[in-house]
XYZ file of C-alpha atoms in Angstrom:
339
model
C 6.659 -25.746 -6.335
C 9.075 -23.551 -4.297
C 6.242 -20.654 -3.927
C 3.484 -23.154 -2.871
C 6.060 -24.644 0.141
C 6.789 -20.827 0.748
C 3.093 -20.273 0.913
C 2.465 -23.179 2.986
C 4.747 -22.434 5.548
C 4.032 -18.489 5.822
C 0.078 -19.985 6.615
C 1.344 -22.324 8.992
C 2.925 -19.594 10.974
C -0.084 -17.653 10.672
C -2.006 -20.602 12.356
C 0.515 -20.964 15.266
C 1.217 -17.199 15.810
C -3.030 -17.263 16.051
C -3.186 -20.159 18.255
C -0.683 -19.253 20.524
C -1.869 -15.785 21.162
C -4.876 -15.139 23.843
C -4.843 -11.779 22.918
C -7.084 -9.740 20.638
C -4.758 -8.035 18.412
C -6.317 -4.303 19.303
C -5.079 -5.496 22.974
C -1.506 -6.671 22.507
C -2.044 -2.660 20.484
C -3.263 -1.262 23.460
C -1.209 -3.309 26.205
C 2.164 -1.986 24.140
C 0.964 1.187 23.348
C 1.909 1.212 19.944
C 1.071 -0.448 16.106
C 3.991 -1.972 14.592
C 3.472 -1.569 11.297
C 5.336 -3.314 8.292
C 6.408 -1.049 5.397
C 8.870 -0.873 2.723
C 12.988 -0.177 3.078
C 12.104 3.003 1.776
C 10.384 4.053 -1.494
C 9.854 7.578 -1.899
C 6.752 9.004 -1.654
C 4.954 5.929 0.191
C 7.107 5.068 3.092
C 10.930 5.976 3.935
C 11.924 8.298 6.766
C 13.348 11.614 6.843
C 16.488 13.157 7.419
C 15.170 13.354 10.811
C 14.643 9.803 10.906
C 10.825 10.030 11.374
C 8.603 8.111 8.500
C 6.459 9.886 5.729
C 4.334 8.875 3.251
C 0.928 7.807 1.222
C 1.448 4.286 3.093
C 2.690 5.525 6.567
C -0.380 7.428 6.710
C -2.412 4.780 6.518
C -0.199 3.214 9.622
C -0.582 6.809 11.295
C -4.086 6.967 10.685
C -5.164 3.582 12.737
C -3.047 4.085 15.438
C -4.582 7.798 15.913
C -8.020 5.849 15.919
C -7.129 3.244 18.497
C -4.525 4.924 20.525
C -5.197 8.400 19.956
C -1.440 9.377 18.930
C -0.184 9.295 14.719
C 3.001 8.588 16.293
C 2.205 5.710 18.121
C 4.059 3.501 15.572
C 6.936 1.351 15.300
C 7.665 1.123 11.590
C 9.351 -2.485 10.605
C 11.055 -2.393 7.577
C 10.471 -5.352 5.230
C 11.637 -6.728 2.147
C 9.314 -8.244 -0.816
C 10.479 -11.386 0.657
C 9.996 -10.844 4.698
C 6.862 -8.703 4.623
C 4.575 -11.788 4.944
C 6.850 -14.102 7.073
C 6.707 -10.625 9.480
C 2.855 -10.375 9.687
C 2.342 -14.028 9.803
C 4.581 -14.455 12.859
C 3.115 -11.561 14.821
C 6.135 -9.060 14.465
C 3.883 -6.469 12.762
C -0.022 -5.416 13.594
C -0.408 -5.184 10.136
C 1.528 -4.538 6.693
C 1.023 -1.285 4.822
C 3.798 -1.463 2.325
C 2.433 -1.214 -1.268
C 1.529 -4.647 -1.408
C -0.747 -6.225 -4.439
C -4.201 -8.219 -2.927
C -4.092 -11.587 -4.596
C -5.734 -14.491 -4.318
C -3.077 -16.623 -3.299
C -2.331 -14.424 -0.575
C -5.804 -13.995 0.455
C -6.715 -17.842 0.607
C -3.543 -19.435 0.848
C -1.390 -17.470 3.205
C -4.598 -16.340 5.354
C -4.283 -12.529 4.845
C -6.957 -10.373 4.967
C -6.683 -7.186 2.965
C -8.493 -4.479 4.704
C -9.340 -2.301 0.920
C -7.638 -0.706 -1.601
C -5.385 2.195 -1.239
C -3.895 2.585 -4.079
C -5.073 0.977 -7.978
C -2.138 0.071 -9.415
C -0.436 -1.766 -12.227
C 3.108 -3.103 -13.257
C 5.475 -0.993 -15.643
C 9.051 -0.686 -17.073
C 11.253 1.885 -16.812
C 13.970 2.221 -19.203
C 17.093 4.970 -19.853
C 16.302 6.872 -22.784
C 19.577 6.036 -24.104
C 17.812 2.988 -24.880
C 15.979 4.461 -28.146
C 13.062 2.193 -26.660
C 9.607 3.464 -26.955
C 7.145 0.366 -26.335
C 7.152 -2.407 -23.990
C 6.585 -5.007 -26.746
C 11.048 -3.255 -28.510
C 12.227 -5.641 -25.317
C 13.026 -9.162 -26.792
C 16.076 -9.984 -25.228
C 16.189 -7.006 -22.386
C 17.978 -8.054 -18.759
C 15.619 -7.022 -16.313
C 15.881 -5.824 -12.502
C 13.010 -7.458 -10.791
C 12.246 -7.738 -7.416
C 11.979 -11.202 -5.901
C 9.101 -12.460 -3.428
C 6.267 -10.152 -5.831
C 4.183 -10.664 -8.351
C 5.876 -8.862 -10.669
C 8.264 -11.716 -11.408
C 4.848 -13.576 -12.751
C 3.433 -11.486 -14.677
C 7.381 -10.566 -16.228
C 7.188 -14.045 -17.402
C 3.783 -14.085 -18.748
C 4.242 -10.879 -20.576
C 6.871 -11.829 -22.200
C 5.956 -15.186 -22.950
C 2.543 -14.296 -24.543
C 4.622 -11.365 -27.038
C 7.462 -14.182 -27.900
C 9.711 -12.887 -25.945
C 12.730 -13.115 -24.563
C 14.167 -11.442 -21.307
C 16.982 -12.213 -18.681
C 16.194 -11.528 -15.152
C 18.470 -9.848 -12.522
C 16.962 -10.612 -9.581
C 17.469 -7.562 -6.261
C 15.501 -7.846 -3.077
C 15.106 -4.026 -2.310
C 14.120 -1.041 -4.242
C 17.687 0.763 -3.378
C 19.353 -2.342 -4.811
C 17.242 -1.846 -8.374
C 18.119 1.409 -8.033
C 21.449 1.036 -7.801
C 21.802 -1.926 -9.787
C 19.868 -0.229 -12.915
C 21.629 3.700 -12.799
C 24.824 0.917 -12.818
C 23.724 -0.816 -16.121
C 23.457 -3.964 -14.534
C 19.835 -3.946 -15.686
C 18.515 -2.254 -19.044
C 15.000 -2.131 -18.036
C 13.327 -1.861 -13.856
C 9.899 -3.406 -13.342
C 7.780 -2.965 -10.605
C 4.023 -1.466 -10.027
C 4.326 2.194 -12.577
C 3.683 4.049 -8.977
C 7.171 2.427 -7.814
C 8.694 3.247 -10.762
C 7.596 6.788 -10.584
C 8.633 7.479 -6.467
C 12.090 5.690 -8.070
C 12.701 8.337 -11.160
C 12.110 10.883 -8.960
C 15.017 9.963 -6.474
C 17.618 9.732 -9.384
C 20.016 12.724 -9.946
C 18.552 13.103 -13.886
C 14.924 12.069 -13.376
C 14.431 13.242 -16.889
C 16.919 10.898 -18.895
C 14.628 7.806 -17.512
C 11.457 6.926 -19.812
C 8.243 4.941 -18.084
C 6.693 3.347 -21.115
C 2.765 3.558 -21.936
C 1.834 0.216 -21.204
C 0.585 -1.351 -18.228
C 0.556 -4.948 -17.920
C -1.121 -6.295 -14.727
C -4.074 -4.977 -12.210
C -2.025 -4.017 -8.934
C -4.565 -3.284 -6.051
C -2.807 -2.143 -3.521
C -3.579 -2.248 0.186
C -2.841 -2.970 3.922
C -2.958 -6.409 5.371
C -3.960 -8.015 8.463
C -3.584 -11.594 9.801
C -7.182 -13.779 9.442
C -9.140 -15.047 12.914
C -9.222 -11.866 13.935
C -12.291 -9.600 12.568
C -12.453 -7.077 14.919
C -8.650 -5.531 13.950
C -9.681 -6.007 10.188
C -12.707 -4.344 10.277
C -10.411 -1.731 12.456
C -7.731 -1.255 9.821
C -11.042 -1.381 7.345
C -13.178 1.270 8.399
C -10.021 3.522 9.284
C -9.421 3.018 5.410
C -12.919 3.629 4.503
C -12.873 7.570 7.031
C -10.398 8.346 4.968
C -12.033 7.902 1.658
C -15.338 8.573 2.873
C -13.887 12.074 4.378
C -13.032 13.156 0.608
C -16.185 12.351 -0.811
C -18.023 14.210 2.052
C -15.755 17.285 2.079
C -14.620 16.483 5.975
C -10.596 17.892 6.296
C -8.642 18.382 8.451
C -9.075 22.291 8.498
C -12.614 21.378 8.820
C -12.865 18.461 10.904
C -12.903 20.288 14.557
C -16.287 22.291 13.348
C -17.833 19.149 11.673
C -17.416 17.189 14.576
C -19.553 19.092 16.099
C -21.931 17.925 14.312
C -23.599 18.563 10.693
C -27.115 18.350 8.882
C -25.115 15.321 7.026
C -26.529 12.110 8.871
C -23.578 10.312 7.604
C -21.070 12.926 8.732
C -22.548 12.629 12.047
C -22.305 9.074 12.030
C -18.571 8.647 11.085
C -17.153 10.949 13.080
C -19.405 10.204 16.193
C -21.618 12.708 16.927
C -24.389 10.511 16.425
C -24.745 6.809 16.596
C -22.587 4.209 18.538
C -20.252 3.456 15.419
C -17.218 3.698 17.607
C -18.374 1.435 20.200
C -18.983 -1.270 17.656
C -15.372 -1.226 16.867
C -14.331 -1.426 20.272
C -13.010 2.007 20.218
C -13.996 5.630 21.433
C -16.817 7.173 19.459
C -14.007 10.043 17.738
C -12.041 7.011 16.118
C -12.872 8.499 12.997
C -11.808 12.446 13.955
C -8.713 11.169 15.014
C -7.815 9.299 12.308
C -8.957 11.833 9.859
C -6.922 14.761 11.888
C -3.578 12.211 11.718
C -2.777 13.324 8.114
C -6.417 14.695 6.678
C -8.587 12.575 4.377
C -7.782 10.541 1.453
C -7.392 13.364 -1.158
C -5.255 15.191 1.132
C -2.668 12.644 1.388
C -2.460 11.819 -1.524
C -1.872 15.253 -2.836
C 0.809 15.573 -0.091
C 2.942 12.705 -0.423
C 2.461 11.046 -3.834
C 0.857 13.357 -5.869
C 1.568 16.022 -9.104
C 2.832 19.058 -6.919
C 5.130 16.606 -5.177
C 8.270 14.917 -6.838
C 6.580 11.774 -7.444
C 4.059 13.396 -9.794
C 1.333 10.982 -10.091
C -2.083 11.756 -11.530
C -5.314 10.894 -9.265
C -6.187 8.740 -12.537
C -8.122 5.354 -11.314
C -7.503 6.240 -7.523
C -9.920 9.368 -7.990
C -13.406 9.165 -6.287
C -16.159 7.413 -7.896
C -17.949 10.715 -8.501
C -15.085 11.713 -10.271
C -14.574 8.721 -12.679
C -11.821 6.925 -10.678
C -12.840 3.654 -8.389
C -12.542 4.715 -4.889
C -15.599 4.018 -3.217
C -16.291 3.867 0.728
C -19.350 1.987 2.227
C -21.716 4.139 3.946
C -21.079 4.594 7.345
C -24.646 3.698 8.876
């Protein structure tokens, strides 16, 4: 009952923030010159800042990437950190153009809290993690575990159903940030961490013995991950969309960014042409210059190339392409023609 007044109220926000606003989103953008963009305190690999203070990552890309379509400038963004439990009080109110913090599409928050998710960055699905120590080798050797979860996700449900399905047992010690699991779980407080298996990955790989922490073989739960947007206002989503889509769509078409200048130019690939504006009107049916997509494919390359640069197997979180390779190469990313 708790999550469904929770719900309720987040969508009521939503309604007022959307009622009260004249402005198009992509103009309050514009009018401030920057996106503020609602990501994570800081998981490694998808969105945490530098010792230089400036934020990295397979999700801050995504951020970078939109506001180099609409504004012309990656850096044009103010990052808002956010908690599992603030992210959607934060994009309901207005605080953030849109939420790009490894955040599961649901249908709850879909239809009940009037999101709309703009695609899938990242296929995902919930893990544990355990110390080695343990002697544990199997999800299903946890009856009686304690259990760092995160609050304000869906992890805590499907925790519950997991467990209750196998018989069972767990106790949960709730955090509200990744650093507090962290900490909390290298403390003992916890003797397993469960979160989406990418999470749990970017998390080994911050700890001083990476290698004396197991991730066990089975997945429980689909995770799609992807940025959000507020609904009533289709032109941003298809904005935040289609940005999504260039990046994908780059990878599949073999458009980089040591490429892109020459490409842009334009290609004996119709679709090339069309997405990054050398032919067609693509941009102006956006509401944004006809290069939206060069710029936004020049912020941080195309989809392969951040991956491989933030998150992926020559980088200390190590994860595989797996589900989140192209379709032509048996994974399920898949962009809609540009045309």
């Amino acid at each position: 009952m708790r999550k469904s007044v929770f719900y309720g109220t987040i969508a009521a926000s939503a309604l007022l923030a959307g009622a009260a606003s004249a402005q198009s989103t992509l103009e309050t953008v514009q009018s401030n010159g920057e996106i503020a963009c609602g990501v994570s305190t800081g998981l490694a690999g998808f969105s945490a800042p530098d010792a230089n203070g400036v934020w990295q990552g397979f999700d801050v890309a995504v951020c970078r990437a939109v506001a180099a379509a609409v504004l012309g400038d990656p850096m044009a963004v103010n990052f808002v950190s956010t908690t599992g439990q603030t992210r959607f009080s934060a994009l309901a109110s207005g605080e953030i153009d849109m939420l790009a913090r490894n955040t599961t599409w649901t249908f709850s928050r879909d239809v009940d809290l009037n999101f709309t998710f703009a695609g899938v960055n990242y296929y995902d699905g919930q893990g544990f993690m355990v110390n080695r120590e343990l002697g544990v080798s199997s999800a299903m050797e946890l009856d009686g575990a304690t259990v760092c979860i995160q609050t304000g996700t869906t992890t805590e449900l499907n925790l519950a159903d997991f467990f209750r399905v196998n018989g069972m047992s767990y106790e949960p010690v709730p955090i509200e940030t990744n650093a507090e699991a962290q900490q909390q779980y290298l403390a003992g407080a916890c003797d397993v961490y469960t979160t989406d298996a990418s999470g749990l990955a970017a998390t080994r790989a911050s700890f001083p013995e990476p290698g004396n922490h197991a991730i066990l073989p089975e997945i429980i739960s689909k995770e799609p991950l992807g940025p959000a947007v507020r609904q009533g206002d289709d032109q941003w989503a298809d904005i935040v969309r289609w940005t999504l889509n260039a990046l994908i769509a780059a990878e599949e078409l073999g458009v980089t960014s040591a490429n892109i200048e020459e490409l842009a130019a334009g290609t004996d690939n119709p679709e090339i042409n069309r997405m990054l504006g050398s032919a067609g009107e693509l941009g102006a049916m956006l509401g944004l210059e006809n290069d939206w997509a060069v710029r936004a494919i020049s912020a941080a390359g195309n989809y392969g190339e951040i991956f491989a640069s933030t998150i992926g197997e020559q980088t200390p979180i190590g994860l595989a392409r797996g589900l989140n390779a192209q379709w032509t190469q048996g994974g399920l990313l898949y962009a809609p023609p540009f045309r």
